[in-house]
Amino acid sequence: MNLKILISNGFIINSKFMKSLSEIETTSRRASRASGFSWGISEEVGKSIRLLEIFNFKGVKNLNDYLNERINKEFECSSLINKDNKPKEFSYCPILLGVNFLDQINNLEKLDKINFSNIAYPLLFLSFLSRSSEVIGKKIYFKFDNKEFLMNINVNIASNLLNENCPNLAKNAEVIFIKNEDNFHEQDWKS
C-alpha cells in the first residue's frame, strides 16, 4: 500500500487519514459561498475554519451545523460593535460578527472589554478573535457560560473546552483585551 506522507510545520502527516489544510480551507470557502455569503466573506470563512482545525477545534463540524441551520433560521448582523451588544430579535451570525470585529479591531481594543448577547455558534466567532489578536499584538480572552479561551496573537488558543463540543449559542459573552505585561516580577528577571 502506497501512502502519501506530507510534511507540514515539521510534523509528518499521513494523508490517508487526514484532509489537508488547503482542502479544509477550499471546501469551507465553497460551502460558505454556496450558502449565500459573498466571495470576500467566504474567503474569511475558509481561513477561519482552517485556523480552528489547526488548533484542534471542531471548525468543520460547527460550520456545517451553522450553514444547515441558516437555511431555515434568520441571524442578525451588527455592523457597528460597541461596548455592549444585544441583537434585536435573532441571534448574531458568528461569521458576519467576526468579520466586522476583525475589521474594527483597531478601535475595539480601546474599549478593554466588550459584552455580547446571543452569539450563534461562538466557536466560529472565536477564529476571528484569534486573528484579531495577531493584528493588535495583544492576547484576547473570550468567555461565555463556563467556557474560556485565551487567544495568544494567533499563535495558540488555550481553552477549557478540550475534547468537548462547543455549545451552539453563547447567551452572555465577554471579550477582554489583555495588556502586554511580563508574567514575572522584575526581581525574578534580575536574578
PDB file of C-alpha atoms in Angstrom, residues 1-142:
ATOM      1  CA  MET A   1       0.000   0.000   0.000  1.00  0.00           C
ATOM      2  CA  ASN A   2       1.434   3.333  -1.019  1.00  0.00           C
ATOM      3  CA  LEU A   3       0.535   6.173   1.394  1.00  0.00           C
ATOM      4  CA  LYS A   4       1.341   9.800   0.768  1.00  0.00           C
ATOM      5  CA  ILE A   5       3.260  11.460   3.575  1.00  0.00           C
ATOM      6  CA  LEU A   6       3.095  15.249   3.887  1.00  0.00           C
ATOM      7  CA  ILE A   7       5.439  17.421   5.902  1.00  0.00           C
ATOM      8  CA  SER A   8       3.668  20.416   7.469  1.00  0.00           C
ATOM      9  CA  ASN A   9       5.324  22.714  10.008  1.00  0.00           C
ATOM     10  CA  GLY A  10       7.771  19.971  10.966  1.00  0.00           C
ATOM     11  CA  PHE A  11       5.048  17.344  11.523  1.00  0.00           C
ATOM     12  CA  ILE A  12       4.626  14.255   9.393  1.00  0.00           C
ATOM     13  CA  ILE A  13       1.022  13.761   8.352  1.00  0.00           C
ATOM     14  CA  ASN A  14      -0.337  10.548   6.873  1.00  0.00           C
ATOM     15  CA  SER A  15      -2.686  11.862   4.180  1.00  0.00           C
ATOM     16  CA  LYS A  16      -4.732   8.640   4.124  1.00  0.00           C
ATOM     17  CA  PHE A  17      -6.344   9.677   7.400  1.00  0.00           C
ATOM     18  CA  MET A  18      -6.453  13.463   7.267  1.00  0.00           C
ATOM     19  CA  LYS A  19      -7.684  16.149   4.922  1.00  0.00           C
ATOM     20  CA  SER A  20      -5.062  18.742   4.090  1.00  0.00           C
ATOM     21  CA  LEU A  21      -5.459  22.251   5.463  1.00  0.00           C
ATOM     22  CA  SER A  22      -5.833  23.505   1.888  1.00  0.00           C
ATOM     23  CA  GLU A  23      -8.725  21.082   1.314  1.00  0.00           C
ATOM     24  CA  ILE A  24     -10.375  22.250   4.531  1.00  0.00           C
ATOM     25  CA  GLU A  25      -9.991  25.923   3.604  1.00  0.00           C
ATOM     26  CA  THR A  26     -11.164  25.484  -0.001  1.00  0.00           C
ATOM     27  CA  THR A  27     -14.173  23.343   0.885  1.00  0.00           C
ATOM     28  CA  SER A  28     -15.215  25.710   3.693  1.00  0.00           C
ATOM     29  CA  ARG A  29     -14.938  28.664   1.323  1.00  0.00           C
ATOM     30  CA  ARG A  30     -17.029  26.929  -1.343  1.00  0.00           C
ATOM     31  CA  ALA A  31     -19.688  25.809   1.147  1.00  0.00           C
ATOM     32  CA  SER A  32     -19.967  29.359   2.505  1.00  0.00           C
ATOM     33  CA  ARG A  33     -20.309  30.783  -0.972  1.00  0.00           C
ATOM     34  CA  ALA A  34     -22.934  28.178  -1.900  1.00  0.00           C
ATOM     35  CA  SER A  35     -24.932  29.143   1.202  1.00  0.00           C
ATOM     36  CA  GLY A  36     -25.156  32.768   0.044  1.00  0.00           C
ATOM     37  CA  PHE A  37     -22.146  34.562   1.523  1.00  0.00           C
ATOM     38  CA  SER A  38     -20.135  36.815  -0.801  1.00  0.00           C
ATOM     39  CA  TRP A  39     -16.774  35.596  -2.093  1.00  0.00           C
ATOM     40  CA  GLY A  40     -14.970  38.009   0.246  1.00  0.00           C
ATOM     41  CA  ILE A  41     -16.787  36.719   3.336  1.00  0.00           C
ATOM     42  CA  SER A  42     -16.333  33.146   2.107  1.00  0.00           C
ATOM     43  CA  GLU A  43     -12.568  33.719   1.866  1.00  0.00           C
ATOM     44  CA  GLU A  44     -12.579  34.794   5.516  1.00  0.00           C
ATOM     45  CA  VAL A  45     -14.598  31.719   6.481  1.00  0.00           C
ATOM     46  CA  GLY A  46     -12.104  29.438   4.749  1.00  0.00           C
ATOM     47  CA  LYS A  47      -9.200  30.990   6.677  1.00  0.00           C
ATOM     48  CA  SER A  48     -11.126  30.766   9.927  1.00  0.00           C
ATOM     49  CA  ILE A  49     -12.115  27.114   9.620  1.00  0.00           C
ATOM     50  CA  ARG A  50      -8.540  26.227   8.685  1.00  0.00           C
ATOM     51  CA  LEU A  51      -7.358  28.013  11.839  1.00  0.00           C
ATOM     52  CA  LEU A  52      -9.863  26.211  14.068  1.00  0.00           C
ATOM     53  CA  GLU A  53      -8.819  22.844  12.681  1.00  0.00           C
ATOM     54  CA  ILE A  54      -5.114  23.688  13.177  1.00  0.00           C
ATOM     55  CA  PHE A  55      -5.844  24.340  16.858  1.00  0.00           C
ATOM     56  CA  ASN A  56      -7.861  21.089  17.095  1.00  0.00           C
ATOM     57  CA  PHE A  57     -11.309  22.665  17.439  1.00  0.00           C
ATOM     58  CA  LYS A  58     -14.291  21.280  15.511  1.00  0.00           C
ATOM     59  CA  GLY A  59     -14.401  24.002  12.873  1.00  0.00           C
ATOM     60  CA  VAL A  60     -15.738  21.890  10.006  1.00  0.00           C
ATOM     61  CA  LYS A  61     -18.489  20.409  12.180  1.00  0.00           C
ATOM     62  CA  ASN A  62     -19.550  23.819  13.536  1.00  0.00           C
ATOM     63  CA  LEU A  63     -19.554  25.409  10.085  1.00  0.00           C
ATOM     64  CA  ASN A  64     -21.601  22.535   8.672  1.00  0.00           C
ATOM     65  CA  ASP A  65     -24.113  22.735  11.534  1.00  0.00           C
ATOM     66  CA  TYR A  66     -24.371  26.525  11.214  1.00  0.00           C
ATOM     67  CA  LEU A  67     -24.841  26.504   7.431  1.00  0.00           C
ATOM     68  CA  ASN A  68     -27.547  23.820   7.751  1.00  0.00           C
ATOM     69  CA  GLU A  69     -29.348  25.808  10.447  1.00  0.00           C
ATOM     70  CA  ARG A  70     -29.026  29.012   8.403  1.00  0.00           C
ATOM     71  CA  ILE A  71     -31.268  27.512   5.712  1.00  0.00           C
ATOM     72  CA  ASN A  72     -34.384  27.793   7.908  1.00  0.00           C
ATOM     73  CA  LYS A  73     -33.385  30.333  10.521  1.00  0.00           C
ATOM     74  CA  GLU A  74     -32.532  34.022  10.499  1.00  0.00           C
ATOM     75  CA  PHE A  75     -29.488  35.572  12.151  1.00  0.00           C
ATOM     76  CA  GLU A  76     -28.583  39.191  12.825  1.00  0.00           C
ATOM     77  CA  CYS A  77     -25.547  41.174  11.860  1.00  0.00           C
ATOM     78  CA  SER A  78     -24.068  44.008  13.866  1.00  0.00           C
ATOM     79  CA  SER A  79     -22.259  46.411  11.584  1.00  0.00           C
ATOM     80  CA  LEU A  80     -21.013  48.635  14.412  1.00  0.00           C
ATOM     81  CA  ILE A  81     -19.726  46.883  17.523  1.00  0.00           C
ATOM     82  CA  ASN A  82     -19.995  48.748  20.838  1.00  0.00           C
ATOM     83  CA  LYS A  83     -19.116  48.064  24.463  1.00  0.00           C
ATOM     84  CA  ASP A  84     -22.467  46.246  24.966  1.00  0.00           C
ATOM     85  CA  ASN A  85     -24.078  44.381  22.060  1.00  0.00           C
ATOM     86  CA  LYS A  86     -27.515  42.753  22.059  1.00  0.00           C
ATOM     87  CA  PRO A  87     -29.319  41.559  18.947  1.00  0.00           C
ATOM     88  CA  LYS A  88     -32.809  42.927  18.426  1.00  0.00           C
ATOM     89  CA  GLU A  89     -34.666  39.743  17.506  1.00  0.00           C
ATOM     90  CA  PHE A  90     -32.420  36.842  16.426  1.00  0.00           C
ATOM     91  CA  SER A  91     -29.000  35.540  17.457  1.00  0.00           C
ATOM     92  CA  TYR A  92     -25.901  37.111  15.940  1.00  0.00           C
ATOM     93  CA  CYS A  93     -24.427  35.488  12.853  1.00  0.00           C
ATOM     94  CA  PRO A  94     -20.944  34.433  14.071  1.00  0.00           C
ATOM     95  CA  ILE A  95     -19.373  34.929  10.656  1.00  0.00           C
ATOM     96  CA  LEU A  96     -20.611  38.442   9.938  1.00  0.00           C
ATOM     97  CA  LEU A  97     -19.999  39.444  13.561  1.00  0.00           C
ATOM     98  CA  GLY A  98     -16.494  38.014  13.298  1.00  0.00           C
ATOM     99  CA  VAL A  99     -15.687  39.806  10.045  1.00  0.00           C
ATOM    100  CA  ASN A 100     -16.948  43.099  11.498  1.00  0.00           C
ATOM    101  CA  PHE A 101     -14.943  42.527  14.679  1.00  0.00           C
ATOM    102  CA  LEU A 102     -11.792  41.900  12.655  1.00  0.00           C
ATOM    103  CA  ASP A 103     -12.453  44.984  10.504  1.00  0.00           C
ATOM    104  CA  GLN A 104     -12.986  47.221  13.577  1.00  0.00           C
ATOM    105  CA  ILE A 105     -10.271  45.733  15.817  1.00  0.00           C
ATOM    106  CA  ASN A 106      -8.052  48.828  15.991  1.00  0.00           C
ATOM    107  CA  ASN A 107     -10.928  50.823  17.520  1.00  0.00           C
ATOM    108  CA  LEU A 108     -12.374  47.983  19.595  1.00  0.00           C
ATOM    109  CA  GLU A 109      -9.177  47.301  21.536  1.00  0.00           C
ATOM    110  CA  LYS A 110      -9.559  50.744  23.176  1.00  0.00           C
ATOM    111  CA  LEU A 111     -12.728  49.503  24.915  1.00  0.00           C
ATOM    112  CA  ASP A 112     -10.780  46.954  27.036  1.00  0.00           C
ATOM    113  CA  LYS A 113     -13.927  44.794  27.473  1.00  0.00           C
ATOM    114  CA  ILE A 114     -16.859  44.096  25.137  1.00  0.00           C
ATOM    115  CA  ASN A 115     -20.075  42.251  26.037  1.00  0.00           C
ATOM    116  CA  PHE A 116     -22.227  40.284  23.612  1.00  0.00           C
ATOM    117  CA  SER A 117     -25.566  38.531  23.987  1.00  0.00           C
ATOM    118  CA  ASN A 118     -26.705  35.602  21.875  1.00  0.00           C
ATOM    119  CA  ILE A 119     -23.876  34.717  19.507  1.00  0.00           C
ATOM    120  CA  ALA A 120     -24.811  31.679  17.447  1.00  0.00           C
ATOM    121  CA  TYR A 121     -22.044  29.090  17.034  1.00  0.00           C
ATOM    122  CA  PRO A 122     -19.472  31.011  19.097  1.00  0.00           C
ATOM    123  CA  LEU A 123     -16.661  28.700  18.025  1.00  0.00           C
ATOM    124  CA  LEU A 124     -16.916  30.226  14.543  1.00  0.00           C
ATOM    125  CA  PHE A 125     -16.614  33.698  16.098  1.00  0.00           C
ATOM    126  CA  LEU A 126     -13.561  32.524  18.079  1.00  0.00           C
ATOM    127  CA  SER A 127     -11.394  32.177  14.985  1.00  0.00           C
ATOM    128  CA  PHE A 128     -11.925  35.844  14.117  1.00  0.00           C
ATOM    129  CA  LEU A 129     -10.903  36.815  17.660  1.00  0.00           C
ATOM    130  CA  SER A 130      -7.680  34.850  17.278  1.00  0.00           C
ATOM    131  CA  ARG A 131      -6.861  36.616  14.030  1.00  0.00           C
ATOM    132  CA  SER A 132      -7.717  39.956  15.663  1.00  0.00           C
ATOM    133  CA  SER A 133      -5.251  39.158  18.440  1.00  0.00           C
ATOM    134  CA  GLU A 134      -2.496  38.958  15.850  1.00  0.00           C
ATOM    135  CA  VAL A 135      -3.482  42.260  14.239  1.00  0.00           C
ATOM    136  CA  ILE A 136      -3.235  44.230  17.517  1.00  0.00           C
ATOM    137  CA  GLY A 137      -0.374  42.219  19.028  1.00  0.00           C
ATOM    138  CA  LYS A 138      -2.277  41.511  22.252  1.00  0.00           C
ATOM    139  CA  LYS A 139      -3.840  38.486  23.889  1.00  0.00           C
ATOM    140  CA  ILE A 140      -7.623  38.319  23.809  1.00  0.00           C
ATOM    141  CA  TYR A 141      -9.696  36.490  26.433  1.00  0.00           C
ATOM    142  CA  PHE A 142     -13.132  35.200  25.379  1.00  0.00           C
TER     143      PHE A 142
END
